[in-house]
Each structure stands twice: as C-alpha cells, then as structure tokens.
PDB file of C-alpha atoms and ligand atoms in Angstrom:
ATOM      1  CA  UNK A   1     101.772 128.899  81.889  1.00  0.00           C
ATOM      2  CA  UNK A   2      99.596 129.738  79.390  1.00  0.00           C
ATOM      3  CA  UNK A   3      99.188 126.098  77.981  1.00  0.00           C
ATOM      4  CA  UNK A   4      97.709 125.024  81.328  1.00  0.00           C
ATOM      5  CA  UNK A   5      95.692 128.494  80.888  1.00  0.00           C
ATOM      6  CA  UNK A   6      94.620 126.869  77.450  1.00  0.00           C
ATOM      7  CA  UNK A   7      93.895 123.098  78.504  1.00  0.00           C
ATOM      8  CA  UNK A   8      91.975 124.165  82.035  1.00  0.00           C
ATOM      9  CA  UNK A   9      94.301 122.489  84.077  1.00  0.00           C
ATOM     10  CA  UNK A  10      94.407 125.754  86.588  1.00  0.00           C
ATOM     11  CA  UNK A  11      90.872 125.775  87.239  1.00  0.00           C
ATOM     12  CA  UNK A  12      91.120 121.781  87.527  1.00  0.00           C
ATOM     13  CA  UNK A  13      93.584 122.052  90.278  1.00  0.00           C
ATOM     14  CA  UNK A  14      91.253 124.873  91.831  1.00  0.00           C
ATOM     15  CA  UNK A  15      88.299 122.589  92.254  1.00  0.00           C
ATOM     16  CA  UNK A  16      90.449 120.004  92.810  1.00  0.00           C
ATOM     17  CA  UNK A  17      91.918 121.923  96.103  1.00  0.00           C
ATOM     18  CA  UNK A  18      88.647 122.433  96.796  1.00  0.00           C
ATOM     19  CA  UNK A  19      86.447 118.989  96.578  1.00  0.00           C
ATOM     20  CA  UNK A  20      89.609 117.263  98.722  1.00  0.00           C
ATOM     21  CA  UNK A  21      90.219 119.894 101.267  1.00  0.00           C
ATOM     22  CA  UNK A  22      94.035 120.294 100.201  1.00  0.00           C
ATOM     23  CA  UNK A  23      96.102 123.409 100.139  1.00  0.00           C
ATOM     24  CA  UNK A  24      98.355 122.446  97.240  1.00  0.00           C
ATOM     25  CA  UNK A  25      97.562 120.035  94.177  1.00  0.00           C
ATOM     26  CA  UNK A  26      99.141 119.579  90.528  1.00  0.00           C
ATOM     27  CA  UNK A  27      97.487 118.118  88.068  1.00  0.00           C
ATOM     28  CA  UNK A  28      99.581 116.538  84.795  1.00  0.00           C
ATOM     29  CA  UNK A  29      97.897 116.121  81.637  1.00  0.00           C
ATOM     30  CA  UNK A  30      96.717 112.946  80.434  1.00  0.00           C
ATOM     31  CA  UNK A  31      95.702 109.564  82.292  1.00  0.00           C
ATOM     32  CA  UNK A  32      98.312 107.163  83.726  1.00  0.00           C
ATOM     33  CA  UNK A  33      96.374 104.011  83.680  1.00  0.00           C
ATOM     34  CA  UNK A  34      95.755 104.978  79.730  1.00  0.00           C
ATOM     35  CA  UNK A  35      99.029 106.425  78.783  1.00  0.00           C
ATOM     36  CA  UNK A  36     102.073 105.353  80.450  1.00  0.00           C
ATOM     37  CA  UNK A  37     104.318 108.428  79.701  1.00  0.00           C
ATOM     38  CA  UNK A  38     101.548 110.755  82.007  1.00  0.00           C
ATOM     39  CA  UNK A  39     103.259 108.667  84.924  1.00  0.00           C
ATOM     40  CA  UNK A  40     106.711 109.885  83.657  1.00  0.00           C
ATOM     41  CA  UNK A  41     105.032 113.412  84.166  1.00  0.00           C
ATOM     42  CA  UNK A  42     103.956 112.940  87.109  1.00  0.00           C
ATOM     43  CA  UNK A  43     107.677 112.102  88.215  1.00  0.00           C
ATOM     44  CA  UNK A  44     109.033 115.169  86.799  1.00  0.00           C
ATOM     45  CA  UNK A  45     106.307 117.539  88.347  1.00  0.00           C
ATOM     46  CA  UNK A  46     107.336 115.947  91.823  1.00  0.00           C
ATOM     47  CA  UNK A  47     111.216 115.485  90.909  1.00  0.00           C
ATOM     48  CA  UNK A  48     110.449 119.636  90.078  1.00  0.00           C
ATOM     49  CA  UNK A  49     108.730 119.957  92.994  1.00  0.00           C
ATOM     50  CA  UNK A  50     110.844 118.382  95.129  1.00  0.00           C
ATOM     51  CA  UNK A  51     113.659 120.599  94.258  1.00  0.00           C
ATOM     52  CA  UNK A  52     111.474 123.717  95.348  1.00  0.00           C
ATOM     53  CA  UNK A  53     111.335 123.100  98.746  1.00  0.00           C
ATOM     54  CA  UNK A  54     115.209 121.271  99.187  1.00  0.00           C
ATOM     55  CA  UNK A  55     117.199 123.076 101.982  1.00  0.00           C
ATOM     56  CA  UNK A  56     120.374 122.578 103.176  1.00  0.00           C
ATOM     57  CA  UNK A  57     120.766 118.821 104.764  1.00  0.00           C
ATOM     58  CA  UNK A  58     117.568 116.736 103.541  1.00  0.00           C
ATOM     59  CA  UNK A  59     116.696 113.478 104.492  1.00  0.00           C
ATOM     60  CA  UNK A  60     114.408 112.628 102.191  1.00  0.00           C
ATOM     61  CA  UNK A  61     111.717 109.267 102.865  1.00  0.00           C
ATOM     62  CA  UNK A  62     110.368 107.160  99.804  1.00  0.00           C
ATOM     63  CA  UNK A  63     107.890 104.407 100.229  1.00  0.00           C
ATOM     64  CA  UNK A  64     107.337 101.977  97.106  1.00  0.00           C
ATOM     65  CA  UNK A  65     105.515 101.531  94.347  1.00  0.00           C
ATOM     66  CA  UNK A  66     106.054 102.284  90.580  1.00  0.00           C
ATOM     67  CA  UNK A  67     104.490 106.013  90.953  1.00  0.00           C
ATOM     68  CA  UNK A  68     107.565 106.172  93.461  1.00  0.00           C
ATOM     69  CA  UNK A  69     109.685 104.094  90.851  1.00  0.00           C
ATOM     70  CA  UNK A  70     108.664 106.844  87.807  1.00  0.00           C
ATOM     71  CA  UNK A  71     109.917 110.097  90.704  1.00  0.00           C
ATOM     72  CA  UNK A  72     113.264 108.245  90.749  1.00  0.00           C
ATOM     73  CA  UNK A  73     113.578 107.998  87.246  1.00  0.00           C
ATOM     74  CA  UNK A  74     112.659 111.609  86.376  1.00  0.00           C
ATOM     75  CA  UNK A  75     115.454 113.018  88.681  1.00  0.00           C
ATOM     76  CA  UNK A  76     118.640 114.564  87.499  1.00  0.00           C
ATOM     77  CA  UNK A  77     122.013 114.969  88.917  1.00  0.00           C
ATOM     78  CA  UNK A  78     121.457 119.226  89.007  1.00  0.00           C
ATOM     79  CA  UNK A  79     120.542 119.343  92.579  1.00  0.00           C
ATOM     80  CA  UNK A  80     122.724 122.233  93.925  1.00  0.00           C
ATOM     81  CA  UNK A  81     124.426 120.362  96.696  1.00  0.00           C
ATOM     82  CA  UNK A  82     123.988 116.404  95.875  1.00  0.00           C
ATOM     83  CA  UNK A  83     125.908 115.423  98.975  1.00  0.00           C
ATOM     84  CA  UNK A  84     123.097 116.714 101.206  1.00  0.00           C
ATOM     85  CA  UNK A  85     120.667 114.714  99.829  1.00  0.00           C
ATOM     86  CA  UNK A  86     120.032 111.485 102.017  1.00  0.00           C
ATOM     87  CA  UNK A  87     117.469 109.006 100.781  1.00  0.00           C
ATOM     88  CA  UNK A  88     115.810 106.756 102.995  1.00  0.00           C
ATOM     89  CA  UNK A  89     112.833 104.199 102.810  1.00  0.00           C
ATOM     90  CA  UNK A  90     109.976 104.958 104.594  1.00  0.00           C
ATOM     91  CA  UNK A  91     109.076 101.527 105.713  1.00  0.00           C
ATOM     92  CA  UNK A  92     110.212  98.035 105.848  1.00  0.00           C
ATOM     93  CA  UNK A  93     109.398  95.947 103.223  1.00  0.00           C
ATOM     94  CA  UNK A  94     105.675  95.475 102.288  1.00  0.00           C
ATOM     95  CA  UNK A  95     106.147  92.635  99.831  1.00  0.00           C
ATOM     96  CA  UNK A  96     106.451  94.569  96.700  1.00  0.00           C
ATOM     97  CA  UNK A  97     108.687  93.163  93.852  1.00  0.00           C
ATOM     98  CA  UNK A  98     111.934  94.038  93.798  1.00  0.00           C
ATOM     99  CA  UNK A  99     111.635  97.084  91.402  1.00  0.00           C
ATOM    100  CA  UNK A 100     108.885  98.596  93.266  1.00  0.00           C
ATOM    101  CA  UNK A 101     110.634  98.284  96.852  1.00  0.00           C
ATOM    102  CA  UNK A 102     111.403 101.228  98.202  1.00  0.00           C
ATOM    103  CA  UNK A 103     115.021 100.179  98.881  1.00  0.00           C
ATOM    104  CA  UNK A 104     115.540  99.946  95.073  1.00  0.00           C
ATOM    105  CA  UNK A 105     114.126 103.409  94.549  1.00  0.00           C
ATOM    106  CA  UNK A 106     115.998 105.159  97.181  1.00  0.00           C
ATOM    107  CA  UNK A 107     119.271 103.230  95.839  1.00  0.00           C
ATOM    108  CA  UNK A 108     118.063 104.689  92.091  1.00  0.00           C
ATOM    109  CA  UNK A 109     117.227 108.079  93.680  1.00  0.00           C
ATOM    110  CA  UNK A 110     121.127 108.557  95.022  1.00  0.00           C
ATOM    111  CA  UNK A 111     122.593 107.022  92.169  1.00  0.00           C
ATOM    112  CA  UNK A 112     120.490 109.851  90.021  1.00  0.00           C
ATOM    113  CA  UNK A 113     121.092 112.892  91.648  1.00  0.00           C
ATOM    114  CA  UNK A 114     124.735 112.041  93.697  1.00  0.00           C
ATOM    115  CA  UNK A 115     122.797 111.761  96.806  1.00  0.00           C
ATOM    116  CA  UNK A 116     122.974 109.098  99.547  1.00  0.00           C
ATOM    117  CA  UNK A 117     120.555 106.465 100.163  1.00  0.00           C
ATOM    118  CA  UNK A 118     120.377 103.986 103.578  1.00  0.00           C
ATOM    119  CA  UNK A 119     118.451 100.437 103.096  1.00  0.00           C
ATOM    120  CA  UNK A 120     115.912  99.330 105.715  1.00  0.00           C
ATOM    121  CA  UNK A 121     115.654  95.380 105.429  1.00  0.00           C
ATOM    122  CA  UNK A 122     112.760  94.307 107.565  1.00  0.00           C
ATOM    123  CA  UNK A 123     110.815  91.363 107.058  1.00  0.00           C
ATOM    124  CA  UNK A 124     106.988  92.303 105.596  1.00  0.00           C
ATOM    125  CA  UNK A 125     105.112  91.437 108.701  1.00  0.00           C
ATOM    126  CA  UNK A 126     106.932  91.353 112.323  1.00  0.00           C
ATOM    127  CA  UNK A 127     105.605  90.118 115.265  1.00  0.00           C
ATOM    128  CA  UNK A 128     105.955  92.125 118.796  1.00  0.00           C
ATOM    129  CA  UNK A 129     109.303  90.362 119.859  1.00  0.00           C
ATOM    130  CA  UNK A 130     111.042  90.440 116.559  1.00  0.00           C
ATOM    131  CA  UNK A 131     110.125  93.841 116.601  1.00  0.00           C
ATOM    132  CA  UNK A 132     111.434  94.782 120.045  1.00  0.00           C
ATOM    133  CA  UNK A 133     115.041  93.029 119.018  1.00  0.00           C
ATOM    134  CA  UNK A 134     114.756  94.501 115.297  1.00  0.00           C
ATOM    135  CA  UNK A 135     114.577  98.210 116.291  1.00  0.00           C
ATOM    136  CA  UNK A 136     117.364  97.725 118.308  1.00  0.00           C
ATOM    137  CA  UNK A 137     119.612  96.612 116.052  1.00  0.00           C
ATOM    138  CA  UNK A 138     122.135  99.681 115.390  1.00  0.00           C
ATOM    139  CA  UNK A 139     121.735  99.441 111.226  1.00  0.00           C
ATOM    140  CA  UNK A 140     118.116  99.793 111.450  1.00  0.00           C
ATOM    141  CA  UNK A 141     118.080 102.122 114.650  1.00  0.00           C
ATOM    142  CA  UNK A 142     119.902 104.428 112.552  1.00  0.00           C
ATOM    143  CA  UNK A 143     117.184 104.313 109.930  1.00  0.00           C
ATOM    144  CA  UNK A 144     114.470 104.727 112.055  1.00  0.00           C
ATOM    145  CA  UNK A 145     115.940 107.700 113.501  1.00  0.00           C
ATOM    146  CA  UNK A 146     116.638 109.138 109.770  1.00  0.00           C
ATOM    147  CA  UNK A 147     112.744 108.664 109.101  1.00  0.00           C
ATOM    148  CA  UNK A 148     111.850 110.378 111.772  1.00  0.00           C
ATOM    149  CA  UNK A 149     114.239 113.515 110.762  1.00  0.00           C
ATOM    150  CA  UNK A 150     113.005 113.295 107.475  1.00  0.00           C
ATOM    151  CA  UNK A 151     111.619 116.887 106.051  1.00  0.00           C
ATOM    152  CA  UNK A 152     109.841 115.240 103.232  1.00  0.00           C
ATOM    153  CA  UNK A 153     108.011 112.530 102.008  1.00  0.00           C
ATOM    154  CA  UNK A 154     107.213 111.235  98.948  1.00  0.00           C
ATOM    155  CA  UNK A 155     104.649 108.397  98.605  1.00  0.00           C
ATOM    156  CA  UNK A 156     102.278 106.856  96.130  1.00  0.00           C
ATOM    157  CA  UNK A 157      98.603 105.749  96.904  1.00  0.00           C
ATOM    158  CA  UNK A 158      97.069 102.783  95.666  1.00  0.00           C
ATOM    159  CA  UNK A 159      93.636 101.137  95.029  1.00  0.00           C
ATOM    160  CA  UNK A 160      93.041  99.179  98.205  1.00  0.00           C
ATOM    161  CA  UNK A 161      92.417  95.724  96.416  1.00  0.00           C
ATOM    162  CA  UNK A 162      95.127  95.736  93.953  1.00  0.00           C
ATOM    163  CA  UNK A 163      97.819  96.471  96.382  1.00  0.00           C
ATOM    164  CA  UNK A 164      96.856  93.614  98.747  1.00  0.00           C
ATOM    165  CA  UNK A 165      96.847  91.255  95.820  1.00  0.00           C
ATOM    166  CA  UNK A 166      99.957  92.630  94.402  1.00  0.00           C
ATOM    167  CA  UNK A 167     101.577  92.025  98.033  1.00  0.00           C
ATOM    168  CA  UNK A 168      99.961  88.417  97.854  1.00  0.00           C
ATOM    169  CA  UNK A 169      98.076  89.395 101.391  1.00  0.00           C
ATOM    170  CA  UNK A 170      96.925  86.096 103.020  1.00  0.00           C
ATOM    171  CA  UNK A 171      93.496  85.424 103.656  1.00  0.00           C
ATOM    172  CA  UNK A 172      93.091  86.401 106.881  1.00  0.00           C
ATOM    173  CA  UNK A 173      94.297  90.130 106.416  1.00  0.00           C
ATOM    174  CA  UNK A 174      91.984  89.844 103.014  1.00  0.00           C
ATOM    175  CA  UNK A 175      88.913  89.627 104.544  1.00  0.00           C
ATOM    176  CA  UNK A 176      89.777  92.553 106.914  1.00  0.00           C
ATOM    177  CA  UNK A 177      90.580  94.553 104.128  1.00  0.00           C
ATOM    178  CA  UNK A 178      87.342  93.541 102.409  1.00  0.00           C
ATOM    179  CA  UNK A 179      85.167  93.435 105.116  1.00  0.00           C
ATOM    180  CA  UNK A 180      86.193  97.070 105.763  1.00  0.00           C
ATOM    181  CA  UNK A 181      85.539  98.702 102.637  1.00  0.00           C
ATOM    182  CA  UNK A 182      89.219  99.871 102.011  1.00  0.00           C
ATOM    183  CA  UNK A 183      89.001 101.427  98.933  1.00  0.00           C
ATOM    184  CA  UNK A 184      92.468 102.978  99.600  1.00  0.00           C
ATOM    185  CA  UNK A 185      96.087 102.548 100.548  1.00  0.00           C
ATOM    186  CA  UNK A 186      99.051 104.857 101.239  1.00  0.00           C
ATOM    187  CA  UNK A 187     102.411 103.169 103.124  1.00  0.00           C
ATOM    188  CA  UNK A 188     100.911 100.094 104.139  1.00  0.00           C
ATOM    189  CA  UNK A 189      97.664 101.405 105.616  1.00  0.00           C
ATOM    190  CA  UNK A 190      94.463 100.489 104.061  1.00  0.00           C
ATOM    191  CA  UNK A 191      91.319 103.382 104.318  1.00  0.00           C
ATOM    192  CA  UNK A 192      88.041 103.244 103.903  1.00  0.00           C
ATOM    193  CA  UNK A 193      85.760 106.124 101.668  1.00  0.00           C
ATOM    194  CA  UNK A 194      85.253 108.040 104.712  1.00  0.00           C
ATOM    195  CA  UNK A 195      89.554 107.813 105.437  1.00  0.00           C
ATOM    196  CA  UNK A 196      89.340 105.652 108.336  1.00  0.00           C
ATOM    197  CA  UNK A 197      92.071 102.876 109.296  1.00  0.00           C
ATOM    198  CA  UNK A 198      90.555  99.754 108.068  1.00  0.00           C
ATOM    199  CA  UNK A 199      93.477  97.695 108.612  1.00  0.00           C
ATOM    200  CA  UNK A 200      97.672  98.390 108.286  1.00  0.00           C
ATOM    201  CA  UNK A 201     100.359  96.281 107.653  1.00  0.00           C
ATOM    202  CA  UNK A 202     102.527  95.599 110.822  1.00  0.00           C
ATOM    203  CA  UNK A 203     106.088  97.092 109.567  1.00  0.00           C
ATOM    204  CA  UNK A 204     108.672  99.709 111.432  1.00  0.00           C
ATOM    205  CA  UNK A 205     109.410 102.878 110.159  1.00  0.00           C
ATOM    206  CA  UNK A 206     107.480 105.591 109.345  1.00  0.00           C
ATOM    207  CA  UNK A 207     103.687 106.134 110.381  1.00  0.00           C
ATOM    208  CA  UNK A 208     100.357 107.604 109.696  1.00  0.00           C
ATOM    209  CA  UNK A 209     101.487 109.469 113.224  1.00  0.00           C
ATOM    210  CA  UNK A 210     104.345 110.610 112.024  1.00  0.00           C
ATOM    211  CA  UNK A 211     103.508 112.410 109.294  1.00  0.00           C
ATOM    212  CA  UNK A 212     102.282 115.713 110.928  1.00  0.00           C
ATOM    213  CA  UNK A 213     105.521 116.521 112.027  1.00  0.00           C
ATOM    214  CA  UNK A 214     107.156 116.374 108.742  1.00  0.00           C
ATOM    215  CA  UNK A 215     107.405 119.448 106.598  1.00  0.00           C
ATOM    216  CA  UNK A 216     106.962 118.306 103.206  1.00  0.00           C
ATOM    217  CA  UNK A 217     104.757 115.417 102.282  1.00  0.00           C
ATOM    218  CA  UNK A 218     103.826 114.939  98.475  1.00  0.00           C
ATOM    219  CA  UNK A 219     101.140 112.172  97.584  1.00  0.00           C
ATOM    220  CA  UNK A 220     102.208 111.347  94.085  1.00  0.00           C
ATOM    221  CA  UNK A 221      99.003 108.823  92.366  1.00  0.00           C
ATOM    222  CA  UNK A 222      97.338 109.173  89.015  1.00  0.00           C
ATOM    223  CA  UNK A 223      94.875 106.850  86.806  1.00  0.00           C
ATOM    224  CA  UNK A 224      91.303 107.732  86.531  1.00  0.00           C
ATOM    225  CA  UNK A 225      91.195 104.117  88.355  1.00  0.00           C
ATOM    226  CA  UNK A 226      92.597 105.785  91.414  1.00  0.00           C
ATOM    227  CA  UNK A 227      89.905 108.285  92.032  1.00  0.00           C
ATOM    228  CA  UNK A 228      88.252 106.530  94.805  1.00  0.00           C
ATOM    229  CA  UNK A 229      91.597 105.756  96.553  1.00  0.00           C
ATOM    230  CA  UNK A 230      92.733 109.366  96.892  1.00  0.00           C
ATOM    231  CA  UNK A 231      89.751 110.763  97.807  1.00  0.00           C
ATOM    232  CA  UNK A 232      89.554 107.974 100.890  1.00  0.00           C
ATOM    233  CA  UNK A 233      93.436 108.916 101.881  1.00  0.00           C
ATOM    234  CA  UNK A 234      92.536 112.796 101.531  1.00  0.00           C
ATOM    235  CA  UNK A 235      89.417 112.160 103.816  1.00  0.00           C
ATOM    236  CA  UNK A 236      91.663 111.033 106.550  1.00  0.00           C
ATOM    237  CA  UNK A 237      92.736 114.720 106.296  1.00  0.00           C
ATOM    238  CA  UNK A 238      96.862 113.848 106.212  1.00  0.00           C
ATOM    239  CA  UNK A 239      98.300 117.982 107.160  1.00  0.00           C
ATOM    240  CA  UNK A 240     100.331 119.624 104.909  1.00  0.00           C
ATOM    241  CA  UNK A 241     100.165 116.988 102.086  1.00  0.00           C
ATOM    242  CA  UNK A 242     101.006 117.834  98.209  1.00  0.00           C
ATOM    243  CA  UNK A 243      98.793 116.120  95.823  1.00  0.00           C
ATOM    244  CA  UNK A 244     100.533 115.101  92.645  1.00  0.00           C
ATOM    245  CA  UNK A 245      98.017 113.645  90.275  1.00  0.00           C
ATOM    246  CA  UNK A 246      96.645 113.355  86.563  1.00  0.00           C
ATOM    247  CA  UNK A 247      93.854 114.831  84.703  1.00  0.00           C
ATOM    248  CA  UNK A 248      92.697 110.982  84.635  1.00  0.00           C
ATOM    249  CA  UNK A 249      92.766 111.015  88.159  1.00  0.00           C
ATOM    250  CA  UNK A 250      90.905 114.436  89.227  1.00  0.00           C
ATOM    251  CA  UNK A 251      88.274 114.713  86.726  1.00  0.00           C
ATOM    252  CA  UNK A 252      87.010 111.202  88.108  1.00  0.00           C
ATOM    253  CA  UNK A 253      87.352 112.201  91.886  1.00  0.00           C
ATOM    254  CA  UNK A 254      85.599 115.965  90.579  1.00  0.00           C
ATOM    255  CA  UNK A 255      82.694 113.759  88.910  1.00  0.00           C
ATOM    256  CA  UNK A 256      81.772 112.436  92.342  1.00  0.00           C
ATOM    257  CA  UNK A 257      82.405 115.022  94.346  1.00  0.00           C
TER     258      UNK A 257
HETATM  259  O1  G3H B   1     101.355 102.608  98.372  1.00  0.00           O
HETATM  260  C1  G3H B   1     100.880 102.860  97.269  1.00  0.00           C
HETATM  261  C2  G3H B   1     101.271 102.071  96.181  1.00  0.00           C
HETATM  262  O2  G3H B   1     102.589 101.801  96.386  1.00  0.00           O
HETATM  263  C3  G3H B   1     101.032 102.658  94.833  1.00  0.00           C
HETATM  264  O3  G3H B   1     101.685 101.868  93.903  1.00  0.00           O
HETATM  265  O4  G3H B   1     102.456 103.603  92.339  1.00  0.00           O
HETATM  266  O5  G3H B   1     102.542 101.216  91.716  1.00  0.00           O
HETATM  267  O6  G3H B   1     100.357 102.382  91.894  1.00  0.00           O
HETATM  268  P1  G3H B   1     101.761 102.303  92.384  1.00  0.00           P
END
C-alpha cells in the first residue's frame, strides 16, 4: 500500500529478504519489546497470512510462546470453512506457563475461528523408555501423526537465554546452552550465531527434520532485542520459512548485517 510506500517498510523487507537469505518476509511497524500493540500486529499480519495459503483440510501446528499467544488472539471466526481447520501443538510441553503453552493456544485458536484443536500432554523432558511407551499411546500417536500431516507451521523464536530461564532450565542443560553460544531458540532447539544445534530440549512431536517437508512454515518474532536470535535461526537456513517480524526487529538484524 502506499503507507508502507511512505514509511519504507517495502524496501525494509527487500533488504531484509536479502541480509537473511529468505524468500518471503513482513515487516510490521513499530517495536514489540517497546510497544506492546506492534505484537498484536504481528498476529494479524500472520492470522492474514495464514488465511492466504488455507486449503481445503488444514492441520495446522502451533508451538508456544506469547508471539504464538498474540496469532491466536488476532484470529477471527471468517475462515471460509472453520470445520477444516485442525489445530495441533507442535511439541510436548517445554515448561512454559500455562498461557504460553501451546495447548492453550491451539485450544484459543479453535475456539476463535470454529476450528478444532487436539492437546499433546507430554512431560517437558522424557527419557528413552518413557518415550518408547509415550508414542505409543493411541491419544498421542494420533497427534504425532497430525504433526507430521501438518501443511503449516506457525512458531515464535526467542532469545536463547531468556527462554531457558523462562523454562527454569536446570543447571546442567544451562551451561550447555551457555557454553555454546546459543543466542537463539525456535521449538525447543537452541542455535548458535552461525545456526548450529547447540543443544535441544528432549520432547516428541515435531522437529527441526521435519520441517522441510511441510508447506507452510511462518517464523512469527519481533523486538529489536530479538535481532540476534533470528538471524542465528535464519542461518540454519530452515526451507520455505515466512518471516513475520517488526521494524524493531529488522532494522537491528540490517545494522549488523
Ligand atoms: O520458541 C520461541 C519462544 O516461544 C518465543 O516466545 O513469543 O514469548 O517471545 P515469545
């Protein structure tokens, strides 16, 4: 439009495309860790963009995180065929709080538009034979098969630091995350500035290797503050992903590009 002609969001979202190696980016207005309504935006630009790409049946996968939390609260119950829509967490739980679990959100995301929703209750960490008996539990085999059909996903990154504290991270799995310079995290895995696997949290559902099969992946993150973690998910060169970010955001990651 010719506001974002005006404000030189266009050419923002050019370079931006550009400096992370992306094919598709939005940027909203503002910055999210200054303003909280520019994380409303960024809900409605993917709630808008979500609706662009919706086909027939869609299983749609959320992970957590209030980013995630702001998408579900900027949809609206005008999606042409509700009854298709299926909403299913990405992963077990990664010791968010309760509002920022993706259960809740895919529970708020149904309840929004008429759609469905499934719950995957995990525990945060499982160990090999709790695994092996967990997948195979019908509830959650069902899930897991639902990820896996997803056609999109929607999920938030987060500074690398802040999300282990927020997920009280023990010590051991600290110093890891420390020790390898994770300056990023997306679903639970923590990269470093160069988008390498510094460490991951041990949950079923979907991951990092699943993601090139699905059609429709939109990274929604904003906050100049985030600059350094979505440049060190983007350098582990994730296919097909949208970028849904803030002016906050890009003209940080564009200064040290
Ligand atoms: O995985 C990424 C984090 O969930 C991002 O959380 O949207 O609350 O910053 P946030």
């Amino acid at each position: 439009s010719m506001m974002r002609e005006i404000s030189g969001i266009n050419e923002t979202e050019e370079k931006l495309k550009k400096a992370l190696g992306l094919e598709d980016v939005v940027v909203v207005p503002g910055n999210s860790d200054e303003e909280p309504w520019v994380k409303s935006e960024l809900g409605r630009a993917c709630a808008y963009r979500i609706k662009a790409v919706l086909m027939g049946n869609n299983i749609i996968a959320v992970t957590g995180g209030s980013t995630m939390a702001a998408v579900a609260d900027a949809l609206t119950p005008d999606f042409s065929a509700p009854e298709q829509l299926l909403f299913v967490p990405a992963r077990g739980g990664i010791g968010e709080d309760v509002q920022n679990q993706a259960n809740t959100i895919c529970a708020k995301m149904a309840e929004r538009t008429g759609g469905k929703h499934r719950v995957l209750y995990v525990p945060d960490q499982v160990s090999p034979e709790v695994y092996k008996s967990v997948v195979n539990e019908p509830s959650i085999k069902e899930v897991l098969t639902l990820i896996k059909q997803a056609e999109i996903v929607l999920h938030g990154i987060g500074e690398a630091i802040t999300m282990a504290k927020r997920r009280k991270t023990g010590k051991e799995e600290m110093e890891k995350i420390i020790q390898g310079h994770a300056v990023g995290e997306a679903f639970g895995y923590y990269f470093n500035e160069q988008g390498e696997v510094v460490h991951k949290v041990q949950t079923i559902g979907l991951q990092l290797e699943d993601l090139p099969y699905i059609l429709h992946v939109f990274a929604v993150a904003g906050g100049a503050s985030k600059a350094k973690a979505i440049k060190a998910y983007m350098n582990s060169k994730p296919k097909s992903t949208v970028l849904i970010t803030d002016e906050g955001a890009a003209k940080n990651i564009l200064a040290c590009s």
